[in-house]
Amino acid sequence: GAIAILNGDVDEAARNLNDPRLEKYEEMQLWRGLVAAGAGNDKQAALLFQNGETVLHSYPEPMKTRLALIVADTALKARDTDAASRWLNEISKNTDHMTRSQKATMQYLQGRVAFVKRDLNRAMELWTELQSSGDIWNAARAALSLVNLGLLQETMPIDEAISRLEDLRYQWRGDEFELDVLRRLGGLYLDQDDYRNGLGIY
């Protein structure tokens, strides 16, 4: 089950980890949380992670950091900013042993925590740095976040936001993130009464 979830096979992981004979093991809370997170059930995953986080504290590296990033991301999706901050602070002590992708993911999530806490300057600083990180996935996520932040603060003209999103739509393709970019872009076109491009994007 653990191997399956680490390989991204949520269905196979669920078949193994939901075996009732595993109920007595506290560790199953953590791994079942990973299954729930992989299936998009963020609230359930966050609750399971709360019950299993003691186990994760005892995990060795690099597994601890790999799983803690998922736990922190899930906590943010479930609006548990304190849990996200706690795990990000813990793994930030181990940056010397992180991959470039893990460092970038941590920095993106730190930006999200700063945003939720209304430290918008810090969020902007973290996300702007990610643009030159070399990590395509997190650079793309940070770029979308910067557009949304600029529009929220009214510091970015809509024309500039549209231009940035037009570039961004080709940087990462084929998943929910691309749909988020397209939905945002289509909405901006419609806000500008550009129905041809807006409906075309939709």
Backbone as numpy.savetxt, mean C-alpha at the origin, in Angstrom:
# Nx Ny Nz CAx CAy CAz Cx Cy Cz
0.93 -23.89 3.35 0.12 -22.69 3.35 0.98 -21.43 3.35
2.01 -21.43 4.15 2.90 -20.27 4.20 3.59 -20.06 2.86
4.08 -21.14 2.28 4.75 -21.04 0.98 3.78 -20.51 -0.07
2.55 -20.99 -0.04 1.56 -20.56 -1.02 1.28 -19.06 -0.92
1.09 -18.55 0.29 0.76 -17.13 0.42 1.95 -16.27 0.04
3.16 -16.71 0.35 4.35 -15.95 -0.03 4.56 -15.95 -1.54
4.01 -16.98 -2.20 4.08 -17.03 -3.66 2.87 -16.38 -4.32
1.97 -15.82 -3.51 0.82 -15.12 -4.06 -0.37 -15.99 -4.41
-0.35 -17.25 -4.00 -1.46 -18.17 -4.29 -2.41 -18.16 -3.09
-3.34 -17.22 -3.09 -4.22 -17.01 -1.94 -5.15 -18.21 -1.74
-5.69 -18.74 -2.81 -6.65 -19.86 -2.69 -5.99 -21.10 -2.10
-4.80 -21.42 -2.57 -4.10 -22.58 -2.05 -3.71 -22.37 -0.59
-3.29 -21.15 -0.26 -2.94 -20.83 1.12 -4.15 -20.99 2.03
-5.31 -20.51 1.58 -6.53 -20.61 2.39 -6.90 -22.06 2.63
-6.78 -22.90 1.62 -7.12 -24.33 1.78 -6.27 -24.98 2.86
-5.02 -24.61 2.92 -4.12 -25.22 3.91 -4.25 -24.58 5.29
-4.28 -23.26 5.35 -4.23 -22.56 6.63 -5.56 -22.56 7.37
-6.64 -22.83 6.67 -7.95 -22.89 7.34 -8.27 -24.28 7.87
-7.32 -25.18 7.82 -7.50 -26.51 8.40 -7.80 -26.35 9.90
-8.92 -26.91 10.38 -9.30 -26.74 11.80 -8.28 -27.30 12.78
-7.43 -28.21 12.34 -6.41 -28.77 13.24 -5.36 -27.74 13.64
-5.34 -26.60 12.93 -4.36 -25.55 13.23 -4.88 -24.50 14.21
-6.12 -24.65 14.63 -6.76 -23.63 15.47 -5.98 -23.32 16.74
-5.34 -24.31 17.31 -4.69 -24.13 18.61 -3.38 -23.35 18.53
-2.91 -23.05 17.30 -1.63 -22.36 17.15 -1.84 -20.86 16.96
-1.27 -20.08 17.87 -1.40 -18.62 17.79 -0.85 -18.07 16.48
0.17 -18.72 15.96 0.82 -18.28 14.74 -0.15 -18.23 13.56
-1.21 -19.06 13.59 -2.15 -19.09 12.49 -2.89 -17.78 12.31
-3.03 -16.99 13.40 -3.67 -15.69 13.28 -2.92 -14.80 12.29
-1.61 -14.83 12.39 -0.77 -14.03 11.49 -0.94 -14.48 10.04
-0.81 -15.79 9.82 -0.83 -16.29 8.45 -2.22 -16.24 7.84
-3.24 -16.44 8.64 -4.60 -16.27 8.13 -4.88 -14.80 7.83
-4.24 -13.91 8.58 -4.34 -12.49 8.26 -3.73 -12.17 6.90
-2.63 -12.82 6.58 -2.01 -12.63 5.27 -2.92 -13.12 4.15
-3.63 -14.22 4.41 -4.59 -14.74 3.43 -5.72 -13.73 3.23
-6.25 -13.21 4.34 -7.33 -12.23 4.25 -6.87 -10.96 3.51
-5.65 -10.52 3.81 -5.11 -9.34 3.12 -4.96 -9.61 1.63
-4.48 -10.81 1.30 -4.32 -11.17 -0.11 -5.64 -11.23 -0.86
-6.71 -11.52 -0.12 -8.04 -11.59 -0.73 -8.75 -10.24 -0.71
-8.10 -9.22 -0.14 -8.70 -7.88 -0.10 -9.63 -7.64 1.07
-9.66 -8.56 2.04 -10.51 -8.40 3.23 -9.72 -7.68 4.33
-9.57 -6.39 4.17 -8.64 -5.63 5.01 -9.05 -5.58 6.48
-10.34 -5.41 6.76 -10.78 -5.33 8.15 -10.54 -6.66 8.88
-10.87 -7.75 8.21 -10.63 -9.07 8.81 -9.14 -9.30 9.01
-8.36 -8.92 8.00 -6.91 -9.10 8.09 -6.33 -8.30 9.24
-6.77 -7.05 9.39 -6.24 -6.20 10.47 -6.54 -6.81 11.83
-7.73 -7.37 12.00 -8.08 -7.99 13.27 -7.22 -9.22 13.53
-7.01 -10.04 12.53 -6.17 -11.22 12.68 -4.73 -10.83 12.99
-4.24 -9.77 12.34 -2.88 -9.31 12.60 -2.74 -8.83 14.05
-3.76 -8.16 14.57 -3.70 -7.71 15.97 -3.53 -8.91 16.91
-4.23 -9.99 16.60 -4.15 -11.18 17.44 -2.84 -11.94 17.27
-2.19 -11.76 16.12 -0.98 -12.53 15.84 0.31 -11.73 15.81
0.23 -10.43 16.18 1.43 -9.61 16.02 2.54 -9.98 16.99
2.21 -10.57 18.12 3.25 -11.01 19.06 4.19 -12.00 18.40
3.62 -12.87 17.60 4.43 -13.87 16.89 5.37 -13.18 15.90
4.85 -12.19 15.18 5.67 -11.52 14.18 6.88 -10.83 14.81
6.72 -10.30 16.01 7.85 -9.66 16.70 9.02 -10.64 16.87
8.72 -11.91 16.97 9.76 -12.91 17.22 10.38 -13.46 15.94
9.84 -13.07 14.78 10.35 -13.61 13.51 11.73 -13.04 13.19
12.57 -13.81 12.57 13.88 -13.31 12.15 13.77 -12.53 10.84
14.82 -11.76 10.55 14.91 -11.11 9.25 15.44 -12.11 8.23
15.05 -11.97 6.96 14.27 -10.87 6.37 12.76 -11.08 6.40
12.29 -12.19 6.98 10.86 -12.48 6.96 10.06 -11.44 7.74
10.62 -10.97 8.85 9.90 -10.01 9.69 9.56 -8.75 8.91
10.54 -8.18 8.22 10.29 -6.96 7.45 9.31 -7.21 6.32
9.48 -8.32 5.63 8.59 -8.63 4.51 7.13 -8.68 4.94
6.86 -9.34 6.06 5.49 -9.46 6.53 5.00 -8.18 7.21
5.90 -7.50 7.91 5.50 -6.27 8.62 5.04 -5.19 7.65
5.61 -5.14 6.46 5.16 -4.16 5.47 3.72 -4.44 5.04
3.37 -5.71 4.94 1.99 -6.06 4.61 1.07 -5.70 5.77
1.51 -5.98 6.98 0.72 -5.66 8.17 0.48 -4.15 8.26
1.52 -3.35 8.02 1.39 -1.90 8.09 0.45 -1.37 7.01
0.59 -1.90 5.80 -0.27 -1.48 4.70 -1.73 -1.81 5.01
-1.97 -3.01 5.52 -3.32 -3.42 5.86 -3.90 -2.56 6.98
-3.08 -2.23 7.96 -3.54 -1.38 9.06 -4.00 -0.01 8.54
-3.26 0.54 7.59 -3.65 1.82 7.01 -4.98 1.71 6.26
-5.14 0.63 5.52 -6.40 0.43 4.78 -7.57 0.28 5.75
-7.29 -0.28 6.92 -8.33 -0.45 7.94 -8.41 0.76 8.87
-7.67 1.81 8.55 -7.68 3.07 9.30 -7.14 2.92 10.73
-6.21 2.01 10.89 -5.53 1.85 12.18 -4.14 2.45 12.04
-4.08 3.78 12.09 -2.82 4.48 11.86 -1.79 4.17 12.92
-2.22 3.96 14.16 -1.28 3.67 15.24 -0.53 2.37 15.00
-1.26 1.33 14.58 -0.62 0.04 14.31 0.36 0.17 13.14
-0.04 0.90 12.11 0.85 1.10 10.96 2.13 1.82 11.39
1.97 2.88 12.17 3.14 3.64 12.65 4.06 2.78 13.49
3.47 1.95 14.33 4.26 1.10 15.22 5.14 0.15 14.43
4.56 -0.49 13.42 5.35 -1.45 12.64 6.37 -0.76 11.74
6.00 0.38 11.17 6.95 1.11 10.33 8.13 1.61 11.15
7.87 2.06 12.36 8.96 2.50 13.23 9.89 1.34 13.58
9.30 0.17 13.81 10.12 -0.98 14.18 11.03 -1.42 13.04
10.48 -1.54 11.84 11.30 -2.04 10.75 12.26 -0.98 10.21
11.99 0.29 10.51 12.89 1.35 10.03 14.28 1.24 10.68
14.39 0.46 11.74 15.68 0.25 12.40 16.54 -0.76 11.65
15.97 -1.36 10.61 16.67 -2.44 9.90 16.91 -2.11 8.44
17.00 -0.83 8.09 17.09 -0.45 6.68 18.34 -0.97 5.99
19.41 -1.22 6.76 20.65 -1.71 6.15 20.46 -3.08 5.51
19.45 -3.82 5.95 19.23 -5.16 5.43 18.00 -5.25 4.52
17.42 -4.11 4.18 16.25 -4.10 3.32 16.65 -4.04 1.85
15.79 -4.59 1.00 15.97 -4.41 -0.43 15.53 -2.99 -0.81
15.89 -2.57 -2.02 15.47 -1.25 -2.49 13.95 -1.15 -2.51
13.29 -2.21 -2.95 11.83 -2.21 -3.02 11.21 -2.08 -1.63
11.77 -2.77 -0.65 11.24 -2.69 0.71 11.42 -1.30 1.29
12.57 -0.70 1.06 12.80 0.67 1.54 11.80 1.63 0.92
11.56 1.46 -0.39 10.62 2.34 -1.09 9.20 2.13 -0.58
8.83 0.88 -0.34 7.49 0.59 0.19 7.33 1.21 1.57
8.34 1.07 2.41 8.29 1.66 3.74 8.12 3.18 3.65
8.85 3.81 2.75 8.78 5.27 2.63 7.42 5.70 2.10
6.86 4.95 1.17 5.52 5.28 0.67 4.49 5.20 1.80
4.58 4.13 2.59 3.64 3.97 3.70 3.84 5.03 4.76
5.09 5.42 5.01 5.35 6.52 5.95 4.68 7.80 5.47
4.69 8.01 4.16 4.01 9.16 3.60 2.51 9.10 3.84
1.94 7.92 3.72 0.51 7.77 3.97 0.16 8.04 5.44
1.03 7.57 6.33 0.81 7.85 7.76 0.87 9.35 8.01
1.86 10.02 7.43 1.99 11.46 7.60 0.75 12.18 7.06
0.24 11.71 5.93 -0.95 12.33 5.34 -2.16 12.19 6.27
-2.35 10.99 6.79 -3.49 10.77 7.70 -3.37 11.64 8.94
-2.14 11.86 9.40 -1.92 12.68 10.59 -1.86 14.17 10.27
-2.18 14.52 9.03 -2.23 15.90 8.56 -0.87 16.59 8.52
0.20 15.79 8.51 1.53 16.36 8.31 1.80 16.33 6.80
1.13 17.24 6.09 1.13 17.19 4.63 2.50 17.52 4.04
3.25 18.39 4.68 4.59 18.72 4.18 5.50 17.49 4.24
5.39 16.74 5.31 6.20 15.52 5.44 5.78 14.48 4.40
4.48 14.34 4.19 4.00 13.40 3.18 4.53 13.79 1.81
4.46 15.06 1.48 4.95 15.53 0.18 6.45 15.27 0.02
7.20 15.50 1.10 8.65 15.29 1.07 8.97 13.82 0.79
8.30 12.91 1.50 8.56 11.49 1.34 8.19 11.01 -0.05
7.03 11.42 -0.54 6.58 10.97 -1.85 7.41 11.58 -2.98
7.86 12.82 -2.80 8.69 13.45 -3.83 10.03 12.72 -3.95
10.62 12.34 -2.81 11.88 11.60 -2.83 11.73 10.28 -3.58
10.56 9.67 -3.48 10.35 8.38 -4.13 10.38 8.47 -5.64
10.17 9.64 -6.19 10.16 9.79 -7.64 11.51 9.41 -8.27
12.58 9.55 -7.48 13.92 9.22 -7.99 14.50 7.99 -7.29
13.62 7.16 -6.72 14.10 5.99 -5.96 14.54 4.84 -6.84
14.07 4.82 -8.09 14.37 3.69 -8.97 13.40 2.54 -8.81
12.47 2.64 -7.86 11.46 1.61 -7.65 10.19 2.06 -8.38
9.89 1.42 -9.51 8.83 1.89 -10.40 7.47 1.87 -9.72
7.17 0.77 -8.98 5.86 0.62 -8.38 5.58 1.72 -7.36
6.50 1.91 -6.44 6.28 2.91 -5.40 6.41 4.33 -5.93
7.23 4.53 -6.96 7.30 5.85 -7.59 5.96 6.20 -8.23
5.32 5.21 -8.84 4.01 5.44 -9.46 2.95 5.75 -8.40
2.95 4.98 -7.32 1.98 5.23 -6.25 2.20 6.61 -5.63
3.46 6.98 -5.46 3.77 8.28 -4.89 3.34 9.40 -5.84
3.50 9.18 -7.13 3.10 10.20 -8.11 1.60 10.46 -8.06
0.81 9.41 -7.96 -0.65 9.58 -7.84 -1.00 10.29 -6.53
-0.32 9.93 -5.46 -0.57 10.57 -4.17 -0.24 12.06 -4.21
0.83 12.42 -4.93 1.22 13.82 -5.03 0.20 14.62 -5.83
-0.36 14.00 -6.87 -1.41 14.68 -7.64 -2.62 14.92 -6.75
-3.04 13.88 -6.03 -4.20 14.02 -5.15 -3.95 15.06 -4.06
-2.72 15.08 -3.53 -2.38 16.05 -2.49 -2.38 17.46 -3.05
-1.82 17.63 -4.24 -1.79 18.94 -4.87 -3.17 19.48 -5.16
-4.07 18.61 -5.61 -5.45 19.02 -5.87 -6.17 19.35 -4.57
-5.90 18.55 -3.52 -6.53 18.79 -2.23 -6.13 20.15 -1.66
-4.84 20.47 -1.78 -4.34 21.74 -1.24 -4.53 22.91 -2.19
-5.02 22.60 -3.40 -5.21 23.61 -4.45 -3.91 24.29 -4.82
-2.82 23.51 -4.78 -1.51 24.01 -5.20 -1.12 23.51 -6.58
-1.92 22.62 -7.15 -1.65 22.07 -8.47 -2.83 22.37 -9.39
-2.59 23.10 -10.48 -3.67 23.37 -11.43 -4.21 22.06 -12.03
-5.47 22.05 -12.38 -6.07 20.83 -12.92 -5.37 20.41 -14.21
-4.97 21.39 -15.04 -4.28 21.04 -16.29 -2.98 20.28 -16.01
-2.26 20.71 -14.99 -1.02 20.01 -14.62 -1.32 18.61 -14.08
-2.37 18.49 -13.28 -2.76 17.18 -12.74 -3.11 16.23 -13.88
-3.86 16.73 -14.86 -4.23 15.90 -16.02 -2.98 15.45 -16.77
-2.05 16.37 -16.97 -0.82 16.03 -17.69 -0.03 14.95 -16.95
0.06 15.09 -15.64 0.81 14.09 -14.85 0.12 12.73 -14.89
-1.20 12.73 -14.80 -1.93 11.46 -14.83 -1.88 10.81 -16.20
-1.84 11.61 -17.25 -1.71 11.06 -18.60 -0.37 10.32 -18.73
0.68 10.88 -18.14 1.98 10.19 -18.14 1.92 8.94 -17.26
1.29 9.09 -16.11 1.28 8.01 -15.12 0.50 6.79 -15.61
-0.53 6.99 -16.41 -1.37 5.87 -16.84 -0.60 4.83 -17.64
0.55 5.22 -18.19 1.37 4.29 -18.97 2.54 3.72 -18.17
2.73 4.20 -16.94 3.88 3.75 -16.15 3.61 2.43 -15.44
2.34 2.16 -15.12 2.00 0.92 -14.42 0.66 0.44 -14.95
0.64 -0.77 -15.51 -0.55 -1.23 -16.20 -1.07 -2.54 -15.63
-2.39 -2.73 -15.73 -2.96 -4.05 -15.57 -3.50 -4.44 -14.20
-3.67 -3.49 -13.31 -4.23 -3.87 -12.00 -5.09 -2.73 -11.46
-5.47 -2.83 -10.20 -6.38 -1.86 -9.60 -5.78 -0.45 -9.59
-4.46 -0.36 -9.50 -3.83 0.95 -9.49 -4.10 1.69 -10.80
-3.98 0.99 -11.92 -4.26 1.61 -13.21 -5.70 2.13 -13.26
-6.62 1.34 -12.71 -8.02 1.78 -12.68 -8.19 3.04 -11.83
-7.46 3.11 -10.71 -7.52 4.30 -9.86 -7.06 5.54 -10.63
-5.97 5.38 -11.38 -5.45 6.49 -12.18 -6.47 6.91 -13.23
-7.06 5.93 -13.92 -8.02 6.24 -14.98 -9.28 6.89 -14.43
-9.76 6.39 -13.29 -10.94 7.00 -12.68 -10.67 8.46 -12.30
-9.51 8.70 -11.72 -9.16 10.07 -11.33 -9.02 10.96 -12.55
-8.37 10.45 -13.59 -8.15 11.22 -14.81 -9.47 11.52 -15.52
-10.32 10.51 -15.63 -11.62 10.73 -16.27 -12.44 11.76 -15.54
-12.40 11.71 -14.20 -13.14 12.67 -13.40 -12.65 14.09 -13.61
-11.33 14.26 -13.74 -10.78 15.59 -13.96 -11.17 16.14 -15.32
-11.16 15.28 -16.33 -11.60 15.73 -17.66 -13.06 16.20 -17.61
-13.91 15.45 -16.93 -15.32 15.83 -16.84 -15.49 17.12 -16.05
-14.65 17.31 -15.02 -14.69 18.56 -14.26 -14.37 19.77 -15.14
-13.57 19.51 -16.17 -13.19 20.57 -17.11 -14.17 20.66 -18.28
-15.27 19.92 -18.19 -16.27 19.86 -19.27 -15.71 19.28 -20.56
-14.63 18.51 -20.44 -14.06 17.82 -21.60 -14.68 16.42 -21.64
-15.92 16.35 -22.14 -16.67 15.10 -22.08 -16.10 14.04 -23.03
-15.54 14.48 -24.13 -14.98 13.53 -25.09 -13.85 12.72 -24.46
-12.87 13.42 -23.87 -11.76 12.70 -23.23 -12.20 11.99 -21.96
-13.08 12.64 -21.20 -13.53 12.03 -19.94 -14.24 10.71 -20.18
-15.20 10.71 -21.10 -15.93 9.47 -21.38 -15.04 8.45 -22.07
-14.10 8.95 -22.86 -13.14 8.04 -23.51 -12.29 7.30 -22.48
-11.84 8.02 -21.45 -11.07 7.41 -20.37 -11.91 6.38 -19.63
-13.16 6.76 -19.30 -14.04 5.83 -18.58 -14.31 4.59 -19.41
